[in-house]
Amino acid sequence: MYYQSIISFFLFTLIIACSSPEEKAASDIDSNSITTTETTTEAPQKHQNENAFVAKVEEAHHREDFLSKKAIQFDIVLTFGGNERLNGTILTTTDSRRGVITHKNGHKVYYNENDVYYSPEMENPQRIRFGAYTWPYFFLYPYKLSDPGTNWKAYENSMLNDKEYFTQQLTFDAGTGDDPEDWYIAYADKETHLIDVAAYIVTAGGSTQAEAEKDPHAIQYKDYTMIDGIPIAQNWIFWEWRKEEGLTKELGAATLSNIKFVNVNENTFDAPESFSKT
């Protein structure tokens, strides 16, 4: 199930704060393989969710409208610790199953459900696979709250840095993703119901849940703008997060631009035969 792989973007996030920068990157995706579009002929995925928190958040993010589109593309500049981690263009289907990341230097990474393919000149397949799923999922997160294997429950602390939110905690069914012991806490604005912050732990790399809980992180979504009537955050900030203190230390940031829904053809996500697989 592709969900199991794409969700792994969160499961390795501790690597972000301490790893070295990737090659500086990004170039435009082949314009012959995509065209801008507003809607597709496919019927939107219907959302039936008994959890009022998730239902309101996904309604605020116009989830059904988002899923009625074929694919979305955006430029991203991502930095951690003052170092540029990614400078490129991401194209992903709205259901998260397929995508391609094009780096500034021309290197490309394709993902197709559980498979990742990359330019043979690129090194460190583990980091490549991590990046292929991580950055698109951060973008898609507000539209995937009711994915298979997700479980939501009340979270008692609704305050974060002196602001009160609607909050719930996300856990996963056993066997969901690579690290089902991870958890996330979603903070939704009380007026707009848009996701403002998502705190999380990651148990990747053999860490136990208790060990991971010693260093939880958070992503903050900022500067929502309407793209074809759908609110999308143009800026992300990554933080250290503590249950009582809230957001404590800024770790990194991302700026998104040229966000647009696009149409794709059957060959858009087919990697060249010369590409390596991880």
mmCIF file of N, CA and C in Angstrom, residues 57-164:
data_model
loop_
_atom_site.group_PDB
_atom_site.id
_atom_site.type_symbol
_atom_site.label_atom_id
_atom_site.label_comp_id
_atom_site.label_asym_id
_atom_site.label_seq_id
_atom_site.Cartn_x
_atom_site.Cartn_y
_atom_site.Cartn_z
ATOM 1 N N VAL A 57 -11.289 19.863 9.558
ATOM 2 C CA VAL A 57 -10.000 20.273 9.009
ATOM 3 C C VAL A 57 -9.944 19.979 7.514
ATOM 4 N N GLU A 58 -10.380 18.795 7.123
ATOM 5 C CA GLU A 58 -10.332 18.461 5.700
ATOM 6 C C GLU A 58 -11.327 19.292 4.892
ATOM 7 N N GLU A 59 -12.435 19.660 5.503
ATOM 8 C CA GLU A 59 -13.358 20.567 4.823
ATOM 9 C C GLU A 59 -12.732 21.941 4.644
ATOM 10 N N ALA A 60 -12.039 22.430 5.688
ATOM 11 C CA ALA A 60 -11.383 23.735 5.598
ATOM 12 C C ALA A 60 -10.313 23.747 4.519
ATOM 13 N N HIS A 61 -9.632 22.626 4.355
ATOM 14 C CA HIS A 61 -8.580 22.519 3.334
ATOM 15 C C HIS A 61 -9.131 22.124 1.967
ATOM 16 N N HIS A 62 -10.460 22.003 1.856
ATOM 17 C CA HIS A 62 -11.117 21.667 0.589
ATOM 18 C C HIS A 62 -10.548 20.367 0.016
ATOM 19 N N ARG A 63 -10.527 19.343 0.854
ATOM 20 C CA ARG A 63 -9.917 18.067 0.473
ATOM 21 C C ARG A 63 -10.541 17.472 -0.787
ATOM 22 N N GLU A 64 -11.859 17.456 -0.865
ATOM 23 C CA GLU A 64 -12.496 16.850 -2.031
ATOM 24 C C GLU A 64 -12.172 17.622 -3.306
ATOM 25 N N ASP A 65 -12.138 18.944 -3.215
ATOM 26 C CA ASP A 65 -11.756 19.738 -4.378
ATOM 27 C C ASP A 65 -10.309 19.454 -4.762
ATOM 28 N N PHE A 66 -9.455 19.353 -3.752
ATOM 29 C CA PHE A 66 -8.043 19.072 -4.008
ATOM 30 C C PHE A 66 -7.888 17.734 -4.722
ATOM 31 N N LEU A 67 -8.582 16.706 -4.239
ATOM 32 C CA LEU A 67 -8.457 15.380 -4.828
ATOM 33 C C LEU A 67 -9.131 15.266 -6.190
ATOM 34 N N SER A 68 -9.970 16.227 -6.532
ATOM 35 C CA SER A 68 -10.584 16.209 -7.857
ATOM 36 C C SER A 68 -9.604 16.662 -8.937
ATOM 37 N N LYS A 69 -8.489 17.270 -8.523
ATOM 38 C CA LYS A 69 -7.446 17.661 -9.469
ATOM 39 C C LYS A 69 -6.550 16.462 -9.763
ATOM 40 N N LYS A 70 -5.873 16.510 -10.861
ATOM 41 C CA LYS A 70 -5.016 15.398 -11.254
ATOM 42 C C LYS A 70 -3.673 15.437 -10.536
ATOM 43 N N ALA A 71 -3.013 16.589 -10.586
ATOM 44 C CA ALA A 71 -1.665 16.695 -10.011
ATOM 45 C C ALA A 71 -1.396 18.150 -9.675
ATOM 46 N N ILE A 72 -0.356 18.368 -8.877
ATOM 47 C CA ILE A 72 0.027 19.722 -8.492
ATOM 48 C C ILE A 72 1.540 19.849 -8.552
ATOM 49 N N GLN A 73 2.001 21.026 -8.910
ATOM 50 C CA GLN A 73 3.431 21.293 -9.078
ATOM 51 C C GLN A 73 3.802 22.579 -8.344
ATOM 52 N N PHE A 74 5.003 22.606 -7.778
ATOM 53 C CA PHE A 74 5.468 23.826 -7.108
ATOM 54 C C PHE A 74 6.984 23.824 -7.047
ATOM 55 N N ASP A 75 7.556 25.024 -6.999
ATOM 56 C CA ASP A 75 8.988 25.192 -6.746
ATOM 57 C C ASP A 75 9.208 25.267 -5.245
ATOM 58 N N ILE A 76 10.343 24.766 -4.785
ATOM 59 C CA ILE A 76 10.620 24.756 -3.352
ATOM 60 C C ILE A 76 12.091 25.058 -3.105
ATOM 61 N N VAL A 77 12.345 25.933 -2.144
ATOM 62 C CA VAL A 77 13.705 26.172 -1.636
ATOM 63 C C VAL A 77 13.667 25.834 -0.157
ATOM 64 N N LEU A 78 14.462 24.849 0.229
ATOM 65 C CA LEU A 78 14.419 24.287 1.579
ATOM 66 C C LEU A 78 15.795 24.400 2.220
ATOM 67 N N THR A 79 15.840 24.944 3.441
ATOM 68 C CA THR A 79 17.107 25.101 4.147
ATOM 69 C C THR A 79 17.001 24.545 5.557
ATOM 70 N N PHE A 80 18.123 24.011 6.044
ATOM 71 C CA PHE A 80 18.249 23.587 7.437
ATOM 72 C C PHE A 80 19.613 24.031 7.952
ATOM 73 N N GLY A 81 19.600 24.660 9.138
ATOM 74 C CA GLY A 81 20.850 25.127 9.715
ATOM 75 C C GLY A 81 21.597 26.084 8.829
ATOM 76 N N GLY A 82 20.881 26.854 8.025
ATOM 77 C CA GLY A 82 21.521 27.814 7.139
ATOM 78 C C GLY A 82 22.030 27.214 5.847
ATOM 79 N N ASN A 83 21.878 25.913 5.666
ATOM 80 C CA ASN A 83 22.354 25.251 4.461
ATOM 81 C C ASN A 83 21.191 24.877 3.554
ATOM 82 N N GLU A 84 21.350 25.098 2.267
ATOM 83 C CA GLU A 84 20.299 24.764 1.316
ATOM 84 C C GLU A 84 20.232 23.254 1.140
ATOM 85 N N ARG A 85 19.081 22.703 1.438
ATOM 86 C CA ARG A 85 18.881 21.255 1.349
ATOM 87 C C ARG A 85 18.257 20.848 0.022
ATOM 88 N N LEU A 86 17.366 21.657 -0.482
ATOM 89 C CA LEU A 86 16.699 21.360 -1.743
ATOM 90 C C LEU A 86 16.313 22.655 -2.426
ATOM 91 N N ASN A 87 16.613 22.729 -3.706
ATOM 92 C CA ASN A 87 16.180 23.847 -4.539
ATOM 93 C C ASN A 87 15.706 23.225 -5.841
ATOM 94 N N GLY A 88 14.409 23.085 -5.977
ATOM 95 C CA GLY A 88 13.933 22.354 -7.134
ATOM 96 C C GLY A 88 12.446 22.501 -7.360
ATOM 97 N N THR A 89 11.920 21.611 -8.179
ATOM 98 C CA THR A 89 10.507 21.599 -8.535
ATOM 99 C C THR A 89 9.930 20.233 -8.210
ATOM 100 N N ILE A 90 8.808 20.224 -7.519
ATOM 101 C CA ILE A 90 8.128 18.977 -7.160
ATOM 102 C C ILE A 90 6.818 18.900 -7.929
ATOM 103 N N LEU A 91 6.598 17.772 -8.562
ATOM 104 C CA LEU A 91 5.333 17.453 -9.206
ATOM 105 C C LEU A 91 4.810 16.174 -8.579
ATOM 106 N N THR A 92 3.585 16.189 -8.070
ATOM 107 C CA THR A 92 3.020 15.004 -7.433
ATOM 108 C C THR A 92 1.545 14.884 -7.791
ATOM 109 N N THR A 93 1.075 13.657 -7.935
ATOM 110 C CA THR A 93 -0.355 13.463 -8.071
ATOM 111 C C THR A 93 -1.012 13.826 -6.746
ATOM 112 N N THR A 94 -2.229 14.295 -6.789
ATOM 113 C CA THR A 94 -2.881 14.740 -5.561
ATOM 114 C C THR A 94 -3.176 13.585 -4.612
ATOM 115 N N ASP A 95 -3.222 12.357 -5.139
ATOM 116 C CA ASP A 95 -3.419 11.202 -4.255
ATOM 117 C C ASP A 95 -2.102 10.671 -3.707
ATOM 118 N N SER A 96 -0.993 11.328 -4.045
ATOM 119 C CA SER A 96 0.351 11.056 -3.516
ATOM 120 C C SER A 96 0.998 9.791 -4.069
ATOM 121 N N ARG A 97 0.389 9.128 -5.011
ATOM 122 C CA ARG A 97 0.919 7.846 -5.453
ATOM 123 C C ARG A 97 2.142 7.968 -6.357
ATOM 124 N N ARG A 98 2.240 9.039 -7.121
ATOM 125 C CA ARG A 98 3.336 9.165 -8.074
ATOM 126 C C ARG A 98 3.844 10.594 -8.063
ATOM 127 N N GLY A 99 5.137 10.770 -8.333
ATOM 128 C CA GLY A 99 5.697 12.104 -8.365
ATOM 129 C C GLY A 99 7.078 12.125 -8.964
ATOM 130 N N VAL A 100 7.568 13.335 -9.169
ATOM 131 C CA VAL A 100 8.930 13.527 -9.667
ATOM 132 C C VAL A 100 9.482 14.816 -9.062
ATOM 133 N N ILE A 101 10.720 14.746 -8.602
ATOM 134 C CA ILE A 101 11.428 15.917 -8.081
ATOM 135 C C ILE A 101 12.560 16.231 -9.047
ATOM 136 N N THR A 102 12.578 17.446 -9.562
ATOM 137 C CA THR A 102 13.613 17.872 -10.502
ATOM 138 C C THR A 102 14.510 18.884 -9.813
ATOM 139 N N HIS A 103 15.794 18.550 -9.724
ATOM 140 C CA HIS A 103 16.753 19.422 -9.057
ATOM 141 C C HIS A 103 17.312 20.472 -10.021
ATOM 142 N N LYS A 104 17.862 21.523 -9.456
ATOM 143 C CA LYS A 104 18.379 22.633 -10.241
ATOM 144 C C LYS A 104 19.489 22.198 -11.194
ATOM 145 N N ASN A 105 20.249 21.211 -10.779
ATOM 146 C CA ASN A 105 21.342 20.743 -11.633
ATOM 147 C C ASN A 105 20.896 19.719 -12.669
ATOM 148 N N GLY A 106 19.596 19.469 -12.747
ATOM 149 C CA GLY A 106 19.065 18.558 -13.743
ATOM 150 C C GLY A 106 18.814 17.153 -13.254
ATOM 151 N N HIS A 107 19.321 16.791 -12.087
ATOM 152 C CA HIS A 107 19.057 15.465 -11.535
ATOM 153 C C HIS A 107 17.566 15.325 -11.227
ATOM 154 N N LYS A 108 17.053 14.099 -11.425
ATOM 155 C CA LYS A 108 15.638 13.853 -11.168
ATOM 156 C C LYS A 108 15.454 12.620 -10.303
ATOM 157 N N VAL A 109 14.388 12.645 -9.522
ATOM 158 C CA VAL A 109 13.984 11.512 -8.701
ATOM 159 C C VAL A 109 12.502 11.255 -8.969
ATOM 160 N N TYR A 110 12.188 10.021 -9.360
ATOM 161 C CA TYR A 110 10.801 9.625 -9.600
ATOM 162 C C TYR A 110 10.356 8.681 -8.494
ATOM 163 N N TYR A 111 9.120 8.822 -8.052
ATOM 164 C CA TYR A 111 8.556 7.797 -7.171
ATOM 165 C C TYR A 111 7.225 7.343 -7.733
ATOM 166 N N ASN A 112 7.012 6.047 -7.662
ATOM 167 C CA ASN A 112 5.808 5.413 -8.183
ATOM 168 C C ASN A 112 5.366 4.383 -7.162
ATOM 169 N N GLU A 113 4.453 4.815 -6.268
ATOM 170 C CA GLU A 113 4.024 4.005 -5.148
ATOM 171 C C GLU A 113 5.246 3.585 -4.324
ATOM 172 N N ASN A 114 5.627 2.294 -4.314
ATOM 173 C CA ASN A 114 6.721 1.845 -3.455
ATOM 174 C C ASN A 114 8.097 1.938 -4.101
ATOM 175 N N ASP A 115 8.166 2.336 -5.356
ATOM 176 C CA ASP A 115 9.430 2.340 -6.084
ATOM 177 C C ASP A 115 9.957 3.755 -6.267
ATOM 178 N N VAL A 116 11.281 3.915 -6.097
ATOM 179 C CA VAL A 116 11.944 5.205 -6.292
ATOM 180 C C VAL A 116 13.084 5.014 -7.285
ATOM 181 N N TYR A 117 13.146 5.893 -8.285
ATOM 182 C CA TYR A 117 14.188 5.852 -9.307
ATOM 183 C C TYR A 117 14.894 7.204 -9.327
ATOM 184 N N TYR A 118 16.197 7.194 -9.587
ATOM 185 C CA TYR A 118 16.947 8.442 -9.520
ATOM 186 C C TYR A 118 18.052 8.478 -10.564
ATOM 187 N N SER A 119 18.462 9.696 -10.918
ATOM 188 C CA SER A 119 19.547 9.880 -11.881
ATOM 189 C C SER A 119 20.776 9.118 -11.412
ATOM 190 N N PRO A 120 21.424 8.355 -12.296
ATOM 191 C CA PRO A 120 22.552 7.513 -11.873
ATOM 192 C C PRO A 120 23.730 8.291 -11.297
ATOM 193 N N GLU A 121 23.815 9.601 -11.574
ATOM 194 C CA GLU A 121 24.903 10.405 -11.024
ATOM 195 C C GLU A 121 24.719 10.709 -9.540
ATOM 196 N N MET A 122 23.517 10.543 -9.047
ATOM 197 C CA MET A 122 23.227 10.874 -7.659
ATOM 198 C C MET A 122 23.747 9.785 -6.726
ATOM 199 N N GLU A 123 24.102 10.181 -5.499
ATOM 200 C CA GLU A 123 24.651 9.264 -4.506
ATOM 201 C C GLU A 123 23.741 9.194 -3.283
ATOM 202 N N ASN A 124 24.004 8.240 -2.428
ATOM 203 C CA ASN A 124 23.297 8.049 -1.162
ATOM 204 C C ASN A 124 21.819 7.712 -1.393
ATOM 205 N N PRO A 125 21.550 6.483 -1.848
ATOM 206 C CA PRO A 125 20.163 6.080 -2.143
ATOM 207 C C PRO A 125 19.205 6.224 -0.966
ATOM 208 N N GLN A 126 19.682 6.024 0.274
ATOM 209 C CA GLN A 126 18.780 6.129 1.423
ATOM 210 C C GLN A 126 18.253 7.551 1.567
ATOM 211 N N ARG A 127 19.135 8.513 1.412
ATOM 212 C CA ARG A 127 18.704 9.916 1.482
ATOM 213 C C ARG A 127 17.812 10.274 0.297
ATOM 214 N N ILE A 128 18.088 9.693 -0.860
ATOM 215 C CA ILE A 128 17.265 9.963 -2.034
ATOM 216 C C ILE A 128 15.848 9.456 -1.810
ATOM 217 N N ARG A 129 15.734 8.247 -1.296
ATOM 218 C CA ARG A 129 14.403 7.680 -1.042
ATOM 219 C C ARG A 129 13.662 8.494 0.018
ATOM 220 N N PHE A 130 14.387 8.863 1.060
ATOM 221 C CA PHE A 130 13.800 9.697 2.110
ATOM 222 C C PHE A 130 13.235 10.993 1.533
ATOM 223 N N GLY A 131 14.028 11.689 0.718
ATOM 224 C CA GLY A 131 13.595 12.954 0.150
ATOM 225 C C GLY A 131 12.447 12.810 -0.828
ATOM 226 N N ALA A 132 12.431 11.696 -1.558
ATOM 227 C CA ALA A 132 11.377 11.480 -2.542
ATOM 228 C C ALA A 132 10.007 11.446 -1.900
ATOM 229 N N TYR A 133 9.919 10.886 -0.696
ATOM 230 C CA TYR A 133 8.641 10.789 -0.025
ATOM 231 C C TYR A 133 8.398 11.932 0.967
ATOM 232 N N THR A 134 9.465 12.467 1.542
ATOM 233 C CA THR A 134 9.323 13.436 2.621
ATOM 234 C C THR A 134 8.685 14.739 2.176
ATOM 235 N N TRP A 135 9.290 15.390 1.211
ATOM 236 C CA TRP A 135 8.845 16.753 0.876
ATOM 237 C C TRP A 135 7.456 16.760 0.246
ATOM 238 N N PRO A 136 7.121 15.842 -0.656
ATOM 239 C CA PRO A 136 5.731 15.820 -1.134
ATOM 240 C C PRO A 136 4.721 15.556 -0.018
ATOM 241 N N TYR A 137 5.073 14.669 0.934
ATOM 242 C CA TYR A 137 4.107 14.365 1.988
ATOM 243 C C TYR A 137 3.887 15.553 2.917
ATOM 244 N N PHE A 138 4.953 16.290 3.235
ATOM 245 C CA PHE A 138 4.757 17.497 4.033
ATOM 246 C C PHE A 138 3.752 18.414 3.343
ATOM 247 N N PHE A 139 3.872 18.527 2.048
ATOM 248 C CA PHE A 139 2.948 19.370 1.293
ATOM 249 C C PHE A 139 1.531 18.817 1.336
ATOM 250 N N LEU A 140 1.387 17.512 1.198
ATOM 251 C CA LEU A 140 0.080 16.875 1.086
ATOM 252 C C LEU A 140 -0.574 16.582 2.435
ATOM 253 N N TYR A 141 0.148 16.735 3.515
ATOM 254 C CA TYR A 141 -0.324 16.313 4.829
ATOM 255 C C TYR A 141 -1.761 16.737 5.157
ATOM 256 N N PRO A 142 -2.161 17.996 4.970
ATOM 257 C CA PRO A 142 -3.534 18.385 5.360
ATOM 258 C C PRO A 142 -4.624 17.658 4.584
ATOM 259 N N TYR A 143 -4.257 17.004 3.482
ATOM 260 C CA TYR A 143 -5.240 16.321 2.647
ATOM 261 C C TYR A 143 -5.223 14.808 2.857
ATOM 262 N N LYS A 144 -4.432 14.323 3.838
ATOM 263 C CA LYS A 144 -4.260 12.896 4.035
ATOM 264 C C LYS A 144 -4.562 12.456 5.468
ATOM 265 N N LEU A 145 -5.316 13.250 6.191
ATOM 266 C CA LEU A 145 -5.556 12.966 7.604
ATOM 267 C C LEU A 145 -6.408 11.730 7.835
ATOM 268 N N SER A 146 -7.200 11.346 6.857
ATOM 269 C CA SER A 146 -8.052 10.171 7.016
ATOM 270 C C SER A 146 -7.599 9.014 6.135
ATOM 271 N N ASP A 147 -6.300 8.955 5.845
ATOM 272 C CA ASP A 147 -5.748 7.840 5.088
ATOM 273 C C ASP A 147 -5.949 6.527 5.841
ATOM 274 N N PRO A 148 -5.917 5.401 5.150
ATOM 275 C CA PRO A 148 -6.034 4.102 5.831
ATOM 276 C C PRO A 148 -4.962 3.937 6.907
ATOM 277 N N GLY A 149 -5.362 3.359 8.048
ATOM 278 C CA GLY A 149 -4.420 3.101 9.131
ATOM 279 C C GLY A 149 -4.247 4.228 10.108
ATOM 280 N N THR A 150 -4.916 5.367 9.879
ATOM 281 C CA THR A 150 -4.794 6.502 10.796
ATOM 282 C C THR A 150 -5.841 6.408 11.897
ATOM 283 N N ASN A 151 -5.442 6.769 13.108
ATOM 284 C CA ASN A 151 -6.339 6.790 14.271
ATOM 285 C C ASN A 151 -6.179 8.116 14.998
ATOM 286 N N TRP A 152 -7.285 8.752 15.330
ATOM 287 C CA TRP A 152 -7.265 10.038 15.995
ATOM 288 C C TRP A 152 -7.909 9.946 17.374
ATOM 289 N N LYS A 153 -7.342 10.703 18.328
ATOM 290 C CA LYS A 153 -7.925 10.758 19.663
ATOM 291 C C LYS A 153 -7.684 12.137 20.261
ATOM 292 N N ALA A 154 -8.406 12.439 21.321
ATOM 293 C CA ALA A 154 -8.303 13.745 21.961
ATOM 294 C C ALA A 154 -6.887 13.977 22.485
ATOM 295 N N TYR A 155 -6.439 15.216 22.399
ATOM 296 C CA TYR A 155 -5.164 15.627 22.991
ATOM 297 C C TYR A 155 -5.466 16.740 23.979
ATOM 298 N N GLU A 156 -5.010 16.560 25.214
ATOM 299 C CA GLU A 156 -5.499 17.396 26.307
ATOM 300 C C GLU A 156 -5.003 18.835 26.288
ATOM 301 N N ASN A 157 -3.840 19.100 25.703
ATOM 302 C CA ASN A 157 -3.260 20.443 25.754
ATOM 303 C C ASN A 157 -3.552 21.179 24.446
ATOM 304 N N SER A 158 -4.461 22.133 24.493
ATOM 305 C CA SER A 158 -4.841 22.861 23.285
ATOM 306 C C SER A 158 -4.075 24.170 23.120
ATOM 307 N N MET A 159 -3.166 24.491 24.068
ATOM 308 C CA MET A 159 -2.395 25.732 24.001
ATOM 309 C C MET A 159 -1.037 25.480 23.360
ATOM 310 N N LEU A 160 -0.645 26.383 22.513
ATOM 311 C CA LEU A 160 0.677 26.319 21.888
ATOM 312 C C LEU A 160 1.203 27.731 21.736
ATOM 313 N N ASN A 161 2.282 28.037 22.459
ATOM 314 C CA ASN A 161 2.880 29.368 22.407
ATOM 315 C C ASN A 161 1.824 30.460 22.570
ATOM 316 N N ASP A 162 1.036 30.306 23.634
ATOM 317 C CA ASP A 162 0.043 31.298 24.062
ATOM 318 C C ASP A 162 -1.152 31.431 23.114
ATOM 319 N N LYS A 163 -1.326 30.489 22.216
ATOM 320 C CA LYS A 163 -2.502 30.493 21.354
ATOM 321 C C LYS A 163 -3.271 29.195 21.564
ATOM 322 N N GLU A 164 -4.596 29.289 21.602
ATOM 323 C CA GLU A 164 -5.417 28.104 21.796
ATOM 324 C C GLU A 164 -5.874 27.541 20.458
#
